[in-house]
Amino acid sequence: MRAELSRITARDELELRLAADEDDAGAGLALVRSETAGDPVPVTDVEREGRVVRARLADLALEEGTWDVVSVDRSGSAMPVLTRDSGLSLRRRVDYVRHPRTRDLRAMRDPRGRLRLVSASVTPYAEVEWVEVTPEAVTVSGFLAYAPGRDGAATGEVVARQRGLTGVETAPARLDGDRFACAIPLPPLARAFQPMRRHNEWDLWLRLPEDEPELRLASHADDVVGKKGKVVYTGVDLAGGEADTTVRIRPYYTVRDEFSLLANARNGGAA
């Protein structure tokens, strides 16, 4: 079976558009673990409409890891499903993560053109879409990812925690449906700078008005990993809490692509 298009929809359906000359109308679908030689998992809820195949995966119990998508003919023989689709679509990816879920499914094409699914457990977080740095604040906006849907406007908080230290600063966060926006004031962070540490990191969390777990600010929806070495934001110099100390603060991404602020002494502090 060969597909020109292969994607996972927001409803956890594997949607295939078969090649024009494809003649596998009677073939079924199954998933096989790529890392092990386990038994295939049959996909029984499949709908066909012309060249379009929709396989509903939401109710399948899939372990975390990579799964090969195979077609199974009437004799029971399994063959890899091939695809021309890379599986990369920012618009579809954003739509997918904006729905509540505890399991993330991705369609991908391996170097040999075989269609694979990657299954991973996920928890809600706050996806960062826009960052603006001014002399007084860092403004961030984005949306809630993997989180239950929300209606209407509300007020939450952005919480900045000084990693490994005791500092905590909060500021209001605007919520509108699943979207959020907040501005983190920088002068309080500069005044709280602890010079015995070369780096003062401030990790950012979104606190919702309900009694729900806080959501870590991060950037995952674009599938760009390793942002720490790829994305650089402008720094702002501010007066520190000690005399003659200047503190530079800039946003940055951690090794896990989580969004934080980094403070360094420009003079009068630890080198």
Short mmCIF file of C-alpha atoms in Angstrom, two decimals:
data_model
loop_
_atom_site.label_atom_id
_atom_site.label_comp_id
_atom_site.label_asym_id
_atom_site.label_seq_id
_atom_site.Cartn_x
_atom_site.Cartn_y
_atom_site.Cartn_z
CA MET A 1 0.00 0.00 0.00
CA ARG A 2 1.38 3.41 -1.03
CA ALA A 3 0.07 6.75 0.24
CA GLU A 4 0.52 10.25 -1.12
CA LEU A 5 -0.74 11.78 2.12
CA SER A 6 -0.52 10.37 5.65
CA ARG A 7 -1.47 12.29 8.76
CA ILE A 8 -2.92 12.02 12.24
CA THR A 9 -6.00 14.20 12.70
CA ALA A 10 -7.00 15.95 15.92
CA ARG A 11 -9.44 13.07 16.55
CA ASP A 12 -6.58 10.53 16.49
CA GLU A 13 -7.51 9.20 13.08
CA LEU A 14 -4.81 8.01 10.71
CA GLU A 15 -5.87 9.48 7.38
CA LEU A 16 -4.31 8.13 4.19
CA ARG A 17 -4.80 9.27 0.62
CA LEU A 18 -3.65 6.39 -1.51
CA ALA A 19 -1.68 6.74 -4.72
CA ALA A 20 -3.81 6.95 -7.86
CA ASP A 21 -2.61 3.56 -9.14
CA GLU A 22 -2.94 1.82 -5.77
CA ASP A 23 -5.11 -1.31 -5.81
CA ASP A 24 -5.25 -2.57 -2.22
CA ALA A 25 -8.97 -2.15 -1.67
CA GLY A 26 -9.24 -5.39 0.30
CA ALA A 27 -6.20 -4.90 2.53
CA GLY A 28 -6.51 -4.25 6.25
CA LEU A 29 -4.23 -2.25 8.53
CA ALA A 30 -2.20 -3.18 11.59
CA LEU A 31 0.50 -1.66 13.79
CA VAL A 32 3.73 -3.47 14.69
CA ARG A 33 6.28 -2.31 17.25
CA SER A 34 9.44 -1.19 15.46
CA GLU A 35 11.77 -1.97 18.37
CA THR A 36 10.48 -5.49 19.09
CA ALA A 37 9.04 -8.43 17.18
CA GLY A 38 5.72 -8.42 19.03
CA ASP A 39 2.31 -9.37 17.72
CA PRO A 40 0.65 -6.85 15.41
CA VAL A 41 -2.20 -4.72 16.75
CA PRO A 42 -5.07 -4.90 14.24
CA VAL A 43 -6.81 -1.64 13.34
CA THR A 44 -10.43 -2.67 13.02
CA ASP A 45 -12.25 0.68 12.84
CA VAL A 46 -11.38 1.63 9.26
CA GLU A 47 -13.46 3.63 6.78
CA ARG A 48 -12.76 3.88 3.06
CA GLU A 49 -14.05 6.50 0.67
CA GLY A 50 -12.47 6.25 -2.76
CA ARG A 51 -8.72 6.70 -2.34
CA VAL A 52 -9.09 8.02 1.23
CA VAL A 53 -8.64 5.65 4.18
CA ARG A 54 -9.46 6.72 7.75
CA ALA A 55 -8.35 4.47 10.61
CA ARG A 56 -9.59 5.42 14.08
CA LEU A 57 -6.83 4.90 16.64
CA ALA A 58 -8.20 6.67 19.74
CA ASP A 59 -9.36 3.45 21.42
CA LEU A 60 -6.26 1.39 20.63
CA ALA A 61 -3.99 0.56 23.56
CA LEU A 62 -0.57 1.50 22.18
CA GLU A 63 2.56 1.46 24.30
CA GLU A 64 4.99 4.34 24.06
CA GLY A 65 7.43 4.00 21.19
CA THR A 66 7.53 3.70 17.42
CA TRP A 67 5.05 1.58 15.48
CA ASP A 68 5.26 0.45 11.85
CA VAL A 69 2.04 0.78 9.87
CA VAL A 70 1.49 -2.33 7.75
CA SER A 71 -1.17 -3.46 5.31
CA VAL A 72 -2.50 -7.01 5.71
CA ASP A 73 -3.89 -8.83 2.67
CA ARG A 74 -6.57 -11.52 2.66
CA SER A 75 -3.96 -14.25 3.14
CA GLY A 76 -2.66 -12.55 6.31
CA SER A 77 0.62 -11.37 4.78
CA ALA A 78 1.81 -7.99 6.10
CA MET A 79 3.70 -5.40 4.10
CA PRO A 80 4.90 -1.92 5.17
CA VAL A 81 2.71 1.00 4.15
CA LEU A 82 4.84 3.41 2.11
CA THR A 83 4.26 7.16 2.06
CA ARG A 84 5.48 10.23 0.21
CA ASP A 85 4.31 12.51 3.04
CA SER A 86 6.99 13.67 5.49
CA GLY A 87 4.33 14.21 8.16
CA LEU A 88 5.50 17.79 8.80
CA SER A 89 2.71 20.37 8.99
CA LEU A 90 2.83 23.15 11.57
CA ARG A 91 -0.85 24.03 11.07
CA ARG A 92 -2.00 20.44 11.65
CA ARG A 93 0.40 20.03 14.55
CA VAL A 94 -0.88 23.13 16.35
CA ASP A 95 -4.47 21.99 15.83
CA TYR A 96 -3.58 18.59 17.28
CA VAL A 97 -1.90 19.79 20.49
CA ARG A 98 -4.74 22.23 21.23
CA HIS A 99 -7.02 19.28 22.03
CA PRO A 100 -7.05 17.60 25.46
CA ARG A 101 -5.21 14.30 25.49
CA THR A 102 -2.80 12.17 27.51
CA ARG A 103 -1.27 10.40 24.51
CA ASP A 104 0.36 12.03 21.52
CA LEU A 105 0.45 10.26 18.14
CA ARG A 106 2.62 11.44 15.25
CA ALA A 107 2.88 10.13 11.70
CA MET A 108 6.36 10.09 10.22
CA ARG A 109 8.22 8.69 7.21
CA ASP A 110 11.42 6.78 7.83
CA PRO A 111 14.44 7.06 5.47
CA ARG A 112 13.14 4.09 3.43
CA GLY A 113 9.74 5.71 2.89
CA ARG A 114 7.87 3.52 5.38
CA LEU A 115 5.02 5.03 7.39
CA ARG A 116 5.50 4.94 11.15
CA LEU A 117 3.59 6.22 14.17
CA VAL A 118 5.26 7.54 17.32
CA SER A 119 3.25 7.19 20.54
CA ALA A 120 4.17 9.19 23.65
CA SER A 121 2.52 10.07 26.96
CA VAL A 122 1.96 13.81 27.40
CA THR A 123 0.80 16.27 30.05
CA PRO A 124 -0.70 19.74 29.58
CA TYR A 125 1.64 22.73 29.23
CA ALA A 126 1.52 26.35 27.99
CA GLU A 127 2.78 26.58 24.40
CA VAL A 128 4.78 29.77 23.75
CA GLU A 129 4.00 31.38 20.37
CA TRP A 130 5.15 34.99 20.76
CA VAL A 131 7.90 36.62 22.83
CA GLU A 132 8.68 40.33 23.08
CA VAL A 133 11.50 41.77 25.16
CA THR A 134 11.32 45.39 26.38
CA PRO A 135 13.47 47.26 28.93
CA GLU A 136 10.91 46.55 31.65
CA ALA A 137 9.26 43.21 30.86
CA VAL A 138 9.16 40.05 28.78
CA THR A 139 5.74 39.61 27.16
CA VAL A 140 4.67 36.10 26.22
CA SER A 141 1.54 34.79 24.52
CA GLY A 142 0.42 31.39 23.33
CA PHE A 143 -2.13 28.66 24.00
CA LEU A 144 -2.82 25.77 26.34
CA ALA A 145 -1.60 22.46 24.92
CA TYR A 146 -3.13 19.04 25.71
CA ALA A 147 -5.36 20.81 28.25
CA PRO A 148 -9.15 20.62 28.70
CA GLY A 149 -11.07 23.25 26.74
CA ARG A 150 -11.91 26.57 28.34
CA ASP A 151 -14.60 29.16 27.57
CA GLY A 152 -14.59 32.90 28.03
CA ALA A 153 -12.10 35.27 29.60
CA ALA A 154 -10.43 34.88 32.98
CA THR A 155 -7.37 36.02 34.91
CA GLY A 156 -4.59 33.69 36.01
CA GLU A 157 -0.97 34.25 36.98
CA VAL A 158 2.45 33.71 35.51
CA VAL A 159 4.79 32.41 38.20
CA ALA A 160 8.58 32.86 37.98
CA ARG A 161 10.58 30.59 40.28
CA GLN A 162 14.28 31.10 40.90
CA ARG A 163 15.75 27.68 40.15
CA GLY A 164 17.56 26.16 43.13
CA LEU A 165 16.80 29.24 45.24
CA THR A 166 13.80 30.63 47.09
CA GLY A 167 12.79 33.55 44.89
CA VAL A 168 9.22 33.62 43.54
CA GLU A 169 7.61 36.42 41.54
CA THR A 170 4.10 36.53 40.08
CA ALA A 171 2.25 38.71 37.58
CA PRO A 172 -1.27 38.64 36.09
CA ALA A 173 -1.95 36.48 33.03
CA ARG A 174 -4.89 37.06 30.71
CA LEU A 175 -6.83 34.00 29.59
CA ASP A 176 -9.28 33.93 26.69
CA GLY A 177 -10.51 30.44 25.91
CA ASP A 178 -7.38 28.36 25.45
CA ARG A 179 -5.16 31.39 24.79
CA PHE A 180 -2.98 33.20 27.33
CA ALA A 181 -0.89 36.37 27.46
CA CYS A 182 1.29 37.75 30.24
CA ALA A 183 4.11 40.20 30.94
CA ILE A 184 6.87 39.25 33.39
CA PRO A 185 8.31 42.41 35.03
CA LEU A 186 12.11 42.29 34.97
CA PRO A 187 13.19 44.78 37.70
CA PRO A 188 12.04 42.51 40.57
CA LEU A 189 14.05 39.64 39.09
CA ALA A 190 17.14 41.84 38.81
CA ARG A 191 16.79 42.99 42.42
CA ALA A 192 16.47 39.35 43.55
CA PHE A 193 19.70 38.35 41.79
CA GLN A 194 21.94 36.21 44.01
CA PRO A 195 25.59 37.04 43.14
CA MET A 196 27.01 33.84 44.66
CA ARG A 197 25.66 32.03 41.61
CA ARG A 198 26.91 32.96 38.15
CA HIS A 199 23.57 32.04 36.58
CA ASN A 200 20.20 32.81 38.13
CA GLU A 201 17.56 30.93 36.16
CA TRP A 202 13.86 31.76 36.50
CA ASP A 203 11.50 28.99 35.36
CA LEU A 204 8.06 30.16 34.22
CA TRP A 205 4.69 28.54 34.97
CA LEU A 206 1.10 29.46 34.14
CA ARG A 207 -1.30 29.27 37.07
CA LEU A 208 -4.95 28.91 36.07
CA PRO A 209 -7.73 30.41 38.20
CA GLU A 210 -9.11 26.97 39.04
CA ASP A 211 -7.39 24.55 41.41
CA GLU A 212 -5.45 22.85 38.63
CA PRO A 213 -1.76 21.94 38.26
CA GLU A 214 0.39 24.80 36.99
CA LEU A 215 1.44 24.58 33.34
CA ARG A 216 5.11 24.93 32.37
CA LEU A 217 5.80 27.45 29.59
CA ALA A 218 7.50 25.64 26.72
CA SER A 219 7.67 25.41 22.93
CA HIS A 220 7.08 21.97 21.42
CA ALA A 221 4.39 22.32 18.76
CA ASP A 222 6.77 23.34 15.96
CA ASP A 223 8.78 20.09 16.34
CA VAL A 224 12.02 22.08 16.48
CA VAL A 225 14.12 20.47 19.20
CA GLY A 226 17.28 21.89 20.74
CA LYS A 227 16.12 25.51 20.75
CA LYS A 228 18.67 26.32 23.45
CA GLY A 229 21.38 26.33 20.81
CA LYS A 230 19.26 27.81 18.01
CA VAL A 231 17.05 30.60 19.43
CA VAL A 232 18.68 33.65 21.05
CA TYR A 233 16.72 36.54 22.57
CA THR A 234 17.88 40.07 23.33
CA GLY A 235 19.07 40.75 26.87
CA VAL A 236 18.13 43.72 29.05
CA ASP A 237 20.52 45.37 31.55
CA LEU A 238 18.96 46.39 34.87
CA ALA A 239 20.12 47.55 38.28
CA GLY A 240 20.68 44.67 40.70
CA GLY A 241 19.84 44.57 44.39
CA GLU A 242 23.42 45.31 45.45
CA ALA A 243 25.26 48.56 44.84
CA ASP A 244 27.09 48.89 41.53
CA THR A 245 25.63 45.62 40.23
CA THR A 246 24.15 45.42 36.75
CA VAL A 247 22.14 42.34 35.89
CA ARG A 248 21.41 41.23 32.35
CA ILE A 249 18.20 39.21 31.90
CA ARG A 250 17.16 37.45 28.73
CA PRO A 251 14.67 34.72 27.79
CA TYR A 252 16.07 31.35 26.78
CA TYR A 253 15.03 27.75 26.18
CA THR A 254 16.25 24.93 28.39
CA VAL A 255 17.59 21.63 27.09
CA ARG A 256 13.98 20.37 27.24
CA ASP A 257 12.72 23.32 25.15
CA GLU A 258 11.04 24.84 28.19
CA PHE A 259 10.86 28.64 28.37
CA SER A 260 12.78 30.40 31.16
CA LEU A 261 14.65 33.61 31.96
CA LEU A 262 18.40 33.80 32.60
CA ALA A 263 20.02 36.47 34.77
CA ASN A 264 23.78 37.15 34.80
CA ALA A 265 25.81 39.77 36.66
CA ARG A 266 27.47 42.22 34.28
CA ASN A 267 29.74 43.65 36.99
CA GLY A 268 30.17 43.39 40.73
CA GLY A 269 29.03 39.76 40.86
CA ALA A 270 30.49 36.30 40.53
CA ALA A 271 32.35 35.85 37.26
#
